[in-house]
Amino acid sequence: MSTPTTNVLVFSHRPEVRESIITAIGRRPAPDLGRLHYIEVGTVADVLSEVDAGHVDLVILDGEAQPTGGMGVSRQLKNEIRQCPPVVVAVRRKDDRWLATWSQADAVLVHPLDPLAAAETVAEVLRSRGNPVPA
């Protein structure tokens, strides 16, 4: 029997930012959760397509993405997708956390990413969605 996986969409126009997010969180952020499968996208159109298709359990957005930042994308998803998956926004400065509140994000990561804090934040968000993937 295979272990269920959680599909995590990671959006940034910069591949190195996507890689740093994935590396910080890891493939299994907590022992009580299943493995994560990452879907990397570089455009807002790809974010919308994947979320609309229902393929995503968690969305992680780069708040500094260009030309459209993750905070605006988060707000759009939360306001337009009926059953929007949880959203985490990665910001560059602690002072930008208030913007993530405006964006209706479920959680915030701050660069430089601390692997322990990033994994725990993602694990908490996945647990709080009401149906954590069993180990």
C-alpha positions as YAML, in Angstrom:
chain: A
units: angstrom
residues:
- id: 1
  name: MET
  ca: [0.00, 0.00, 0.00]
- id: 2
  name: SER
  ca: [1.45, 3.35, -0.98]
- id: 3
  name: THR
  ca: [1.50, 6.33, 1.34]
- id: 4
  name: PRO
  ca: [-0.82, 9.13, 0.21]
- id: 5
  name: THR
  ca: [0.84, 12.33, -0.89]
- id: 6
  name: THR
  ca: [-0.13, 15.96, -0.54]
- id: 7
  name: ASN
  ca: [0.13, 18.11, -3.67]
- id: 8
  name: VAL
  ca: [1.84, 21.41, -2.90]
- id: 9
  name: LEU
  ca: [1.94, 24.10, -5.57]
- id: 10
  name: VAL
  ca: [4.97, 26.41, -5.31]
- id: 11
  name: PHE
  ca: [4.79, 29.62, -7.33]
- id: 12
  name: SER
  ca: [7.63, 32.02, -8.14]
- id: 13
  name: HIS
  ca: [8.86, 33.44, -11.39]
- id: 14
  name: ARG
  ca: [12.37, 32.58, -10.16]
- id: 15
  name: PRO
  ca: [13.30, 28.86, -10.14]
- id: 16
  name: GLU
  ca: [15.88, 29.42, -7.38]
- id: 17
  name: VAL
  ca: [13.18, 30.80, -5.06]
- id: 18
  name: ARG
  ca: [10.97, 27.77, -5.73]
- id: 19
  name: GLU
  ca: [13.94, 25.52, -5.00]
- id: 20
  name: SER
  ca: [14.75, 27.32, -1.73]
- id: 21
  name: ILE
  ca: [11.14, 26.95, -0.54]
- id: 22
  name: ILE
  ca: [11.03, 23.24, -1.42]
- id: 23
  name: THR
  ca: [14.42, 22.60, 0.17]
- id: 24
  name: ALA
  ca: [13.46, 24.40, 3.39]
- id: 25
  name: ILE
  ca: [10.17, 22.52, 3.82]
- id: 26
  name: GLY
  ca: [11.40, 19.12, 2.64]
- id: 27
  name: ARG
  ca: [9.47, 16.14, 1.37]
- id: 28
  name: ARG
  ca: [7.86, 15.33, 4.73]
- id: 29
  name: PRO
  ca: [7.47, 18.29, 7.08]
- id: 30
  name: ALA
  ca: [6.26, 16.22, 10.06]
- id: 31
  name: PRO
  ca: [6.13, 12.53, 11.00]
- id: 32
  name: ASP
  ca: [2.31, 12.53, 11.23]
- id: 33
  name: LEU
  ca: [1.89, 13.79, 7.66]
- id: 34
  name: GLY
  ca: [2.36, 12.02, 4.36]
- id: 35
  name: ARG
  ca: [4.95, 12.94, 1.77]
- id: 36
  name: LEU
  ca: [4.67, 16.13, -0.22]
- id: 37
  name: HIS
  ca: [4.61, 16.19, -4.00]
- id: 38
  name: TYR
  ca: [5.64, 19.59, -5.35]
- id: 39
  name: ILE
  ca: [4.13, 21.21, -8.42]
- id: 40
  name: GLU
  ca: [6.41, 24.06, -9.48]
- id: 41
  name: VAL
  ca: [4.91, 26.88, -11.53]
- id: 42
  name: GLY
  ca: [6.31, 30.18, -12.77]
- id: 43
  name: THR
  ca: [3.21, 32.05, -13.92]
- id: 44
  name: VAL
  ca: [-0.06, 33.20, -12.39]
- id: 45
  name: ALA
  ca: [-1.91, 31.47, -15.24]
- id: 46
  name: ASP
  ca: [-0.37, 28.16, -14.16]
- id: 47
  name: VAL
  ca: [-1.35, 28.78, -10.53]
- id: 48
  name: LEU
  ca: [-4.95, 29.47, -11.52]
- id: 49
  name: SER
  ca: [-5.09, 26.48, -13.86]
- id: 50
  name: GLU
  ca: [-3.78, 24.01, -11.25]
- id: 51
  name: VAL
  ca: [-5.97, 25.33, -8.43]
- id: 52
  name: ASP
  ca: [-9.06, 25.48, -10.67]
- id: 53
  name: ALA
  ca: [-8.45, 21.86, -11.70]
- id: 54
  name: GLY
  ca: [-8.50, 20.79, -8.05]
- id: 55
  name: HIS
  ca: [-5.03, 19.23, -8.19]
- id: 56
  name: VAL
  ca: [-3.64, 21.22, -5.25]
- id: 57
  name: ASP
  ca: [-3.87, 20.63, -1.48]
- id: 58
  name: LEU
  ca: [-1.67, 23.59, -0.46]
- id: 59
  name: VAL
  ca: [-0.43, 26.68, -2.29]
- id: 60
  name: ILE
  ca: [2.85, 28.42, -1.47]
- id: 61
  name: LEU
  ca: [3.32, 31.78, -3.17]
- id: 62
  name: ASP
  ca: [6.40, 33.99, -3.49]
- id: 63
  name: GLY
  ca: [5.32, 37.40, -2.22]
- id: 64
  name: GLU
  ca: [8.01, 39.01, -4.38]
- id: 65
  name: ALA
  ca: [7.09, 37.29, -7.66]
- id: 66
  name: GLN
  ca: [7.03, 39.44, -10.79]
- id: 67
  name: PRO
  ca: [5.04, 40.83, -12.47]
- id: 68
  name: THR
  ca: [2.28, 39.71, -10.07]
- id: 69
  name: GLY
  ca: [3.24, 39.12, -6.45]
- id: 70
  name: GLY
  ca: [2.06, 36.21, -4.38]
- id: 71
  name: MET
  ca: [0.05, 38.40, -2.02]
- id: 72
  name: GLY
  ca: [-2.22, 39.62, -4.82]
- id: 73
  name: VAL
  ca: [-2.52, 36.07, -6.15]
- id: 74
  name: SER
  ca: [-3.43, 34.84, -2.67]
- id: 75
  name: ARG
  ca: [-6.20, 37.41, -2.33]
- id: 76
  name: GLN
  ca: [-7.50, 36.52, -5.80]
- id: 77
  name: LEU
  ca: [-7.55, 32.80, -5.00]
- id: 78
  name: LYS
  ca: [-9.28, 33.32, -1.65]
- id: 79
  name: ASN
  ca: [-11.95, 35.53, -3.23]
- id: 80
  name: GLU
  ca: [-12.54, 33.59, -6.45]
- id: 81
  name: ILE
  ca: [-12.08, 29.89, -5.69]
- id: 82
  name: ARG
  ca: [-15.04, 28.36, -3.86]
- id: 83
  name: GLN
  ca: [-13.03, 25.68, -2.05]
- id: 84
  name: CYS
  ca: [-9.63, 27.33, -2.09]
- id: 85
  name: PRO
  ca: [-6.82, 25.24, -0.64]
- id: 86
  name: PRO
  ca: [-4.79, 26.77, 2.18]
- id: 87
  name: VAL
  ca: [-2.32, 29.44, 1.05]
- id: 88
  name: VAL
  ca: [1.11, 30.26, 2.48]
- id: 89
  name: VAL
  ca: [2.94, 33.40, 1.33]
- id: 90
  name: ALA
  ca: [6.73, 33.75, 1.51]
- id: 91
  name: VAL
  ca: [7.87, 37.33, 2.13]
- id: 92
  name: ARG
  ca: [11.30, 38.96, 2.20]
- id: 93
  name: ARG
  ca: [10.86, 41.11, 5.29]
- id: 94
  name: LYS
  ca: [9.20, 40.46, 8.63]
- id: 95
  name: ASP
  ca: [7.58, 43.89, 8.26]
- id: 96
  name: ASP
  ca: [5.63, 42.55, 5.26]
- id: 97
  name: ARG
  ca: [3.67, 40.08, 7.41]
- id: 98
  name: TRP
  ca: [0.77, 42.55, 7.62]
- id: 99
  name: LEU
  ca: [0.45, 42.41, 3.82]
- id: 100
  name: ALA
  ca: [0.04, 38.67, 4.03]
- id: 101
  name: THR
  ca: [-2.89, 39.30, 6.39]
- id: 102
  name: TRP
  ca: [-4.41, 41.56, 3.73]
- id: 103
  name: SER
  ca: [-3.86, 38.79, 1.19]
- id: 104
  name: GLN
  ca: [-5.94, 36.40, 3.34]
- id: 105
  name: ALA
  ca: [-3.05, 33.92, 3.46]
- id: 106
  name: ASP
  ca: [-3.34, 31.12, 6.01]
- id: 107
  name: ALA
  ca: [0.31, 31.48, 7.04]
- id: 108
  name: VAL
  ca: [3.51, 33.37, 6.27]
- id: 109
  name: LEU
  ca: [7.12, 32.30, 5.75]
- id: 110
  name: VAL
  ca: [9.91, 34.87, 6.00]
- id: 111
  name: HIS
  ca: [13.13, 34.75, 3.97]
- id: 112
  name: PRO
  ca: [15.75, 33.63, 4.68]
- id: 113
  name: LEU
  ca: [13.77, 30.48, 5.33]
- id: 114
  name: ASP
  ca: [14.53, 28.55, 8.49]
- id: 115
  name: PRO
  ca: [13.97, 24.87, 7.59]
- id: 116
  name: LEU
  ca: [12.54, 23.98, 11.02]
- id: 117
  name: ALA
  ca: [10.16, 26.95, 11.07]
- id: 118
  name: ALA
  ca: [9.14, 26.46, 7.42]
- id: 119
  name: ALA
  ca: [8.40, 22.75, 7.89]
- id: 120
  name: GLU
  ca: [6.44, 23.41, 11.10]
- id: 121
  name: THR
  ca: [4.42, 26.21, 9.51]
- id: 122
  name: VAL
  ca: [3.46, 24.02, 6.56]
- id: 123
  name: ALA
  ca: [2.66, 21.09, 8.88]
- id: 124
  name: GLU
  ca: [0.38, 23.31, 11.00]
- id: 125
  name: VAL
  ca: [-1.46, 24.58, 7.92]
- id: 126
  name: LEU
  ca: [-1.91, 21.04, 6.57]
- id: 127
  name: ARG
  ca: [-3.19, 19.81, 9.94]
- id: 128
  name: SER
  ca: [-5.62, 22.71, 10.27]
- id: 129
  name: ARG
  ca: [-7.30, 22.05, 6.93]
- id: 130
  name: GLY
  ca: [-9.34, 19.38, 8.67]
- id: 131
  name: ASN
  ca: [-8.18, 16.25, 6.89]
- id: 132
  name: PRO
  ca: [-4.45, 15.70, 7.31]
- id: 133
  name: VAL
  ca: [-2.94, 13.06, 5.11]
- id: 134
  name: PRO
  ca: [-2.10, 10.09, 7.32]
- id: 135
  name: ALA
  ca: [1.44, 8.80, 7.61]
...
